[in-house]
Short mmCIF file of C-alpha atoms and ligand atoms in Angstrom, two decimals:
data_model
loop_
_atom_site.label_atom_id
_atom_site.label_comp_id
_atom_site.label_asym_id
_atom_site.label_seq_id
_atom_site.Cartn_x
_atom_site.Cartn_y
_atom_site.Cartn_z
CA MET U 1 -36.43 -55.55 89.74
CA SER U 2 -39.43 -57.53 88.70
CA ARG U 3 -40.13 -60.19 86.18
CA LEU U 4 -42.78 -59.12 83.68
CA LEU U 5 -44.76 -61.68 81.61
CA LEU U 6 -46.22 -60.13 78.37
CA LEU U 7 -49.57 -61.64 77.45
CA CYS U 8 -51.32 -61.02 74.16
CA GLY U 9 -54.99 -61.64 73.83
CA SER U 10 -54.70 -62.25 70.08
CA GLN U 11 -52.69 -65.17 68.53
CA ARG U 12 -53.23 -63.71 65.07
CA ALA U 13 -50.04 -63.42 63.01
CA GLY U 14 -49.42 -59.61 62.67
CA SER U 15 -51.67 -58.97 65.60
CA LEU U 16 -51.89 -55.24 66.48
CA ASN U 17 -51.89 -56.05 70.09
CA ALA U 18 -48.73 -58.11 69.87
CA ARG U 19 -47.16 -55.05 68.20
CA LEU U 20 -48.32 -52.70 70.82
CA LEU U 21 -46.85 -55.04 73.57
CA GLU U 22 -43.49 -54.98 71.82
CA GLU U 23 -43.55 -51.16 71.66
CA LEU U 24 -44.37 -51.00 75.35
CA ALA U 25 -41.71 -53.61 76.28
CA ALA U 26 -39.11 -51.33 74.77
CA HIS U 27 -40.15 -48.70 77.44
CA VAL U 28 -39.61 -51.14 80.35
CA PRO U 29 -36.88 -49.57 82.48
CA THR U 30 -33.59 -51.56 82.62
CA GLY U 31 -33.33 -53.90 85.46
CA HIS U 32 -36.64 -55.64 84.80
CA ALA U 33 -36.77 -59.15 83.16
CA ILE U 34 -39.31 -59.69 80.42
CA ASP U 35 -40.77 -63.03 79.50
CA ARG U 36 -43.23 -63.71 76.54
CA PHE U 37 -44.79 -66.63 74.96
CA ALA U 38 -43.84 -67.46 71.42
CA PRO U 39 -46.42 -67.46 68.82
CA GLY U 40 -48.39 -70.81 68.95
CA GLU U 41 -46.97 -71.70 72.41
CA ILE U 42 -50.25 -71.65 74.11
CA ARG U 43 -52.36 -74.50 72.72
CA LEU U 44 -55.23 -74.95 75.27
CA PRO U 45 -58.63 -76.15 74.01
CA LEU U 46 -61.69 -74.37 74.86
CA TYR U 47 -62.10 -75.28 78.53
CA ASP U 48 -64.40 -77.99 79.65
CA ALA U 49 -64.25 -80.39 82.49
CA VAL U 50 -63.61 -83.46 80.44
CA CYS U 51 -60.56 -81.88 78.72
CA GLU U 52 -58.86 -81.24 82.10
CA GLN U 53 -58.52 -84.91 82.73
CA ASP U 54 -56.38 -85.34 79.51
CA PRO U 55 -52.71 -85.98 80.61
CA ALA U 56 -51.32 -84.04 77.66
CA ILE U 57 -53.38 -81.09 78.30
CA ARG U 58 -52.58 -81.17 82.00
CA HIS U 59 -48.81 -81.34 81.14
CA HIS U 60 -49.07 -78.28 78.97
CA LEU U 61 -51.21 -76.38 81.44
CA ALA U 62 -48.73 -77.00 84.17
CA ALA U 63 -45.91 -75.72 81.99
CA LEU U 64 -47.81 -72.55 81.27
CA HIS U 65 -48.86 -72.20 84.81
CA ARG U 66 -45.18 -72.28 85.84
CA ARG U 67 -44.42 -69.40 83.48
CA PHE U 68 -47.25 -67.42 85.08
CA ALA U 69 -45.89 -68.38 88.61
CA MET U 70 -42.48 -67.03 87.69
CA ALA U 71 -43.84 -63.60 86.85
CA ASP U 72 -44.15 -60.76 89.29
CA ALA U 73 -46.42 -58.82 87.10
CA PHE U 74 -48.16 -58.92 83.80
CA MET U 75 -48.32 -56.59 80.83
CA LEU U 76 -51.43 -57.63 78.91
CA ALA U 77 -52.68 -56.30 75.56
CA SER U 78 -56.04 -57.67 74.19
CA PRO U 79 -58.30 -56.58 71.31
CA GLU U 80 -61.95 -55.95 72.08
CA TYR U 81 -64.39 -58.48 70.60
CA ASN U 82 -67.95 -57.11 70.81
CA GLY U 83 -67.03 -55.12 73.86
CA LEU U 84 -65.28 -57.89 75.78
CA MET U 85 -61.94 -59.58 75.98
CA THR U 86 -61.17 -62.30 73.31
CA PRO U 87 -62.34 -65.78 73.96
CA PHE U 88 -58.69 -66.87 73.59
CA LEU U 89 -57.77 -64.68 76.59
CA LYS U 90 -60.75 -65.60 78.77
CA ASN U 91 -60.09 -69.30 78.05
CA LEU U 92 -56.42 -68.86 78.92
CA ILE U 93 -57.29 -67.15 82.23
CA ASP U 94 -59.88 -69.75 83.01
CA TRP U 95 -57.44 -72.69 82.49
CA ILE U 96 -54.70 -71.02 84.41
CA SER U 97 -57.10 -70.25 87.28
CA ARG U 98 -58.35 -73.89 87.28
CA LEU U 99 -54.99 -75.64 88.01
CA PRO U 100 -55.04 -74.99 91.72
CA TRP U 101 -58.35 -76.61 91.87
CA LEU U 102 -56.96 -79.70 90.28
CA ASP U 103 -53.56 -79.70 92.06
CA PRO U 104 -53.68 -78.29 95.62
CA THR U 105 -49.90 -77.66 95.49
CA ALA U 106 -50.33 -75.23 92.60
CA PRO U 107 -50.58 -71.60 93.71
CA ASN U 108 -52.98 -68.90 92.44
CA VAL U 109 -50.57 -67.35 90.13
CA PHE U 110 -52.66 -64.11 89.73
CA LEU U 111 -52.77 -63.42 93.46
CA ASP U 112 -51.75 -59.81 94.29
CA LYS U 113 -49.82 -59.49 91.00
CA PRO U 114 -50.01 -56.05 89.28
CA VAL U 115 -51.40 -56.08 85.61
CA LEU U 116 -51.04 -53.29 83.16
CA LEU U 117 -54.04 -53.39 80.81
CA CYS U 118 -53.49 -52.35 77.10
CA SER U 119 -55.50 -52.57 73.98
CA ALA U 120 -55.21 -51.68 70.20
CA THR U 121 -57.93 -51.87 67.81
CA PRO U 122 -58.64 -50.47 64.23
CA GLY U 123 -61.66 -48.64 65.47
CA TRP U 124 -62.34 -45.53 67.54
CA SER U 125 -62.48 -47.28 71.04
CA GLY U 126 -58.96 -48.54 70.85
CA GLY U 127 -60.45 -51.48 72.95
CA ALA U 128 -61.18 -49.25 75.86
CA LEU U 129 -64.59 -50.88 76.42
CA GLY U 130 -63.15 -54.43 76.47
CA LEU U 131 -60.77 -53.43 79.20
CA VAL U 132 -63.63 -52.77 81.71
CA PRO U 133 -64.75 -56.48 81.88
CA LEU U 134 -61.22 -57.58 81.62
CA ARG U 135 -60.29 -55.52 84.65
CA SER U 136 -63.10 -57.05 86.52
CA LEU U 137 -62.10 -60.54 85.61
CA LEU U 138 -58.48 -60.03 86.61
CA ALA U 139 -59.58 -58.65 89.93
CA TYR U 140 -61.85 -61.66 90.41
CA VAL U 141 -58.89 -64.01 90.10
CA GLY U 142 -56.96 -62.06 92.61
CA ALA U 143 -54.77 -59.86 90.34
CA VAL U 144 -54.29 -56.14 90.90
CA PRO U 145 -55.19 -54.26 87.71
CA PHE U 146 -53.05 -50.87 87.40
CA GLY U 147 -55.24 -47.79 87.57
CA GLU U 148 -53.90 -46.43 84.24
CA ALA U 149 -54.37 -48.26 80.93
CA ILE U 150 -52.98 -47.92 77.43
CA THR U 151 -55.26 -47.86 74.42
CA LEU U 152 -54.44 -47.43 70.80
CA PRO U 153 -57.39 -46.50 68.56
CA HIS U 154 -57.11 -46.56 64.80
CA ALA U 155 -54.18 -49.09 65.39
CA GLY U 156 -54.39 -50.25 61.67
CA GLN U 157 -52.72 -47.07 60.65
CA ALA U 158 -50.14 -46.94 63.39
CA TRP U 159 -47.33 -48.88 61.71
CA ASP U 160 -45.93 -48.63 58.28
CA ALA U 161 -45.54 -51.52 55.92
CA GLY U 162 -42.09 -51.99 57.33
CA GLY U 163 -43.47 -52.33 60.91
CA LYS U 164 -42.22 -48.81 61.99
CA LEU U 165 -44.48 -47.03 64.45
CA ASP U 166 -45.75 -43.59 63.19
CA PRO U 167 -43.38 -41.13 64.83
CA ARG U 168 -46.35 -38.96 65.86
CA LEU U 169 -47.38 -41.84 68.17
CA ALA U 170 -43.89 -42.34 69.68
CA ASP U 171 -44.63 -40.05 72.62
CA MET U 172 -48.14 -40.82 73.72
CA GLY U 173 -47.14 -40.95 77.32
CA TRP U 174 -46.48 -44.80 77.06
CA SER U 175 -42.96 -44.57 78.30
CA ALA U 176 -44.06 -42.71 81.52
CA CYS U 177 -46.92 -44.99 82.11
CA VAL U 178 -44.83 -48.17 81.70
CA ALA U 179 -42.32 -46.71 84.24
CA ARG U 180 -44.99 -45.88 86.75
CA PHE U 181 -46.35 -49.37 86.30
CA CYS U 182 -43.00 -51.03 86.67
CA ALA U 183 -42.45 -48.90 89.94
CA PHE U 184 -45.87 -50.15 91.17
CA ALA U 185 -44.87 -53.69 90.46
CA VAL U 186 -41.72 -53.39 92.36
CA ARG U 187 -43.54 -51.99 95.46
CA ALA U 188 -46.13 -54.82 95.15
CA ASP U 189 -43.41 -57.35 94.80
CA THR U 190 -41.63 -56.08 98.04
CA ARG U 191 -44.93 -56.05 99.85
CA ASN U 192 -45.70 -59.65 98.66
CA ALA U 193 -42.23 -60.85 99.70
CA ALA U 194 -42.51 -59.30 103.19
C1 FMN A 1 -65.70 -61.03 66.61
C2 FMN A 1 -65.06 -59.80 66.45
C3 FMN A 1 -65.44 -58.78 67.29
C4 FMN A 1 -64.84 -57.42 67.37
N1 FMN A 1 -65.44 -56.56 68.05
C5 FMN A 1 -64.74 -55.29 68.15
C6 FMN A 1 -65.08 -54.27 69.00
O1 FMN A 1 -66.07 -54.57 69.80
N2 FMN A 1 -64.40 -53.12 69.13
C7 FMN A 1 -63.32 -52.87 68.31
O2 FMN A 1 -62.71 -51.92 68.34
N3 FMN A 1 -62.88 -53.81 67.41
C8 FMN A 1 -63.55 -55.12 67.32
N4 FMN A 1 -63.20 -55.99 66.43
C9 FMN A 1 -61.98 -55.89 65.58
C10 FMN A 1 -60.71 -56.27 66.35
O3 FMN A 1 -60.39 -55.19 67.22
C11 FMN A 1 -59.60 -56.23 65.24
O4 FMN A 1 -59.80 -57.46 64.47
C12 FMN A 1 -58.24 -56.34 65.84
O5 FMN A 1 -57.23 -56.09 64.88
C13 FMN A 1 -57.99 -57.70 66.44
O6 FMN A 1 -56.68 -57.58 67.26
P1 FMN A 1 -55.34 -58.05 66.79
O7 FMN A 1 -54.89 -57.26 65.47
O8 FMN A 1 -54.52 -58.02 67.89
O9 FMN A 1 -55.54 -59.57 66.35
C14 FMN A 1 -63.77 -57.34 66.45
C15 FMN A 1 -63.28 -58.39 65.67
C16 FMN A 1 -63.85 -59.71 65.72
C17 FMN A 1 -63.26 -60.76 64.98
#
């Protein structure tokens, strides 16, 4: 059993990546707990060193950091912006990684934690290019990006007006990939606990 935190790199209402995450969450084997942020729950300004002294921001950051700390692993879906992760996601990771520098009792919540990288975009790449720098960033902060990744090209046509996934996409190997990732997360959790 592991606790998975779903992270979306887009805050846009109707985000394709938020939809992809929910499709993937449905493939998480029973016995794993899932946490997710509600839309608008993450309200961090663009990082700067002056902002981090603001008590209200520090309070919000500490609450977000606790959610990350409770997770054993992350499932992350981000669109690609000009070949990179979104500024929203980079900013979030920067802020969360910053708290241990401000409060020495706060752990590095990324350390040794598995991350499944996913992306959906309307274009041909499905966000695969953006996952390369994202993988590097996550490794930099101490996380363990899973070898496999899930990308969904032409994602604008993947769901009908009622929000139902095109049945031709229903078996893209997502279920097996998510299951392998969850097994990997459990093994990592066991090692981390030892
Ligand atoms: C500034 C910007 C840059 C973008 N760059 C790319 C890109 O490099 N590759 C791509 O496939 N889509 C790109 N897109 C399109 C996004 O993938 C598309 O808007 C996507 O739907 C956003 O994800 P979301 O639906 O989860 O919000 C870009 C969009 C913006 C706003």
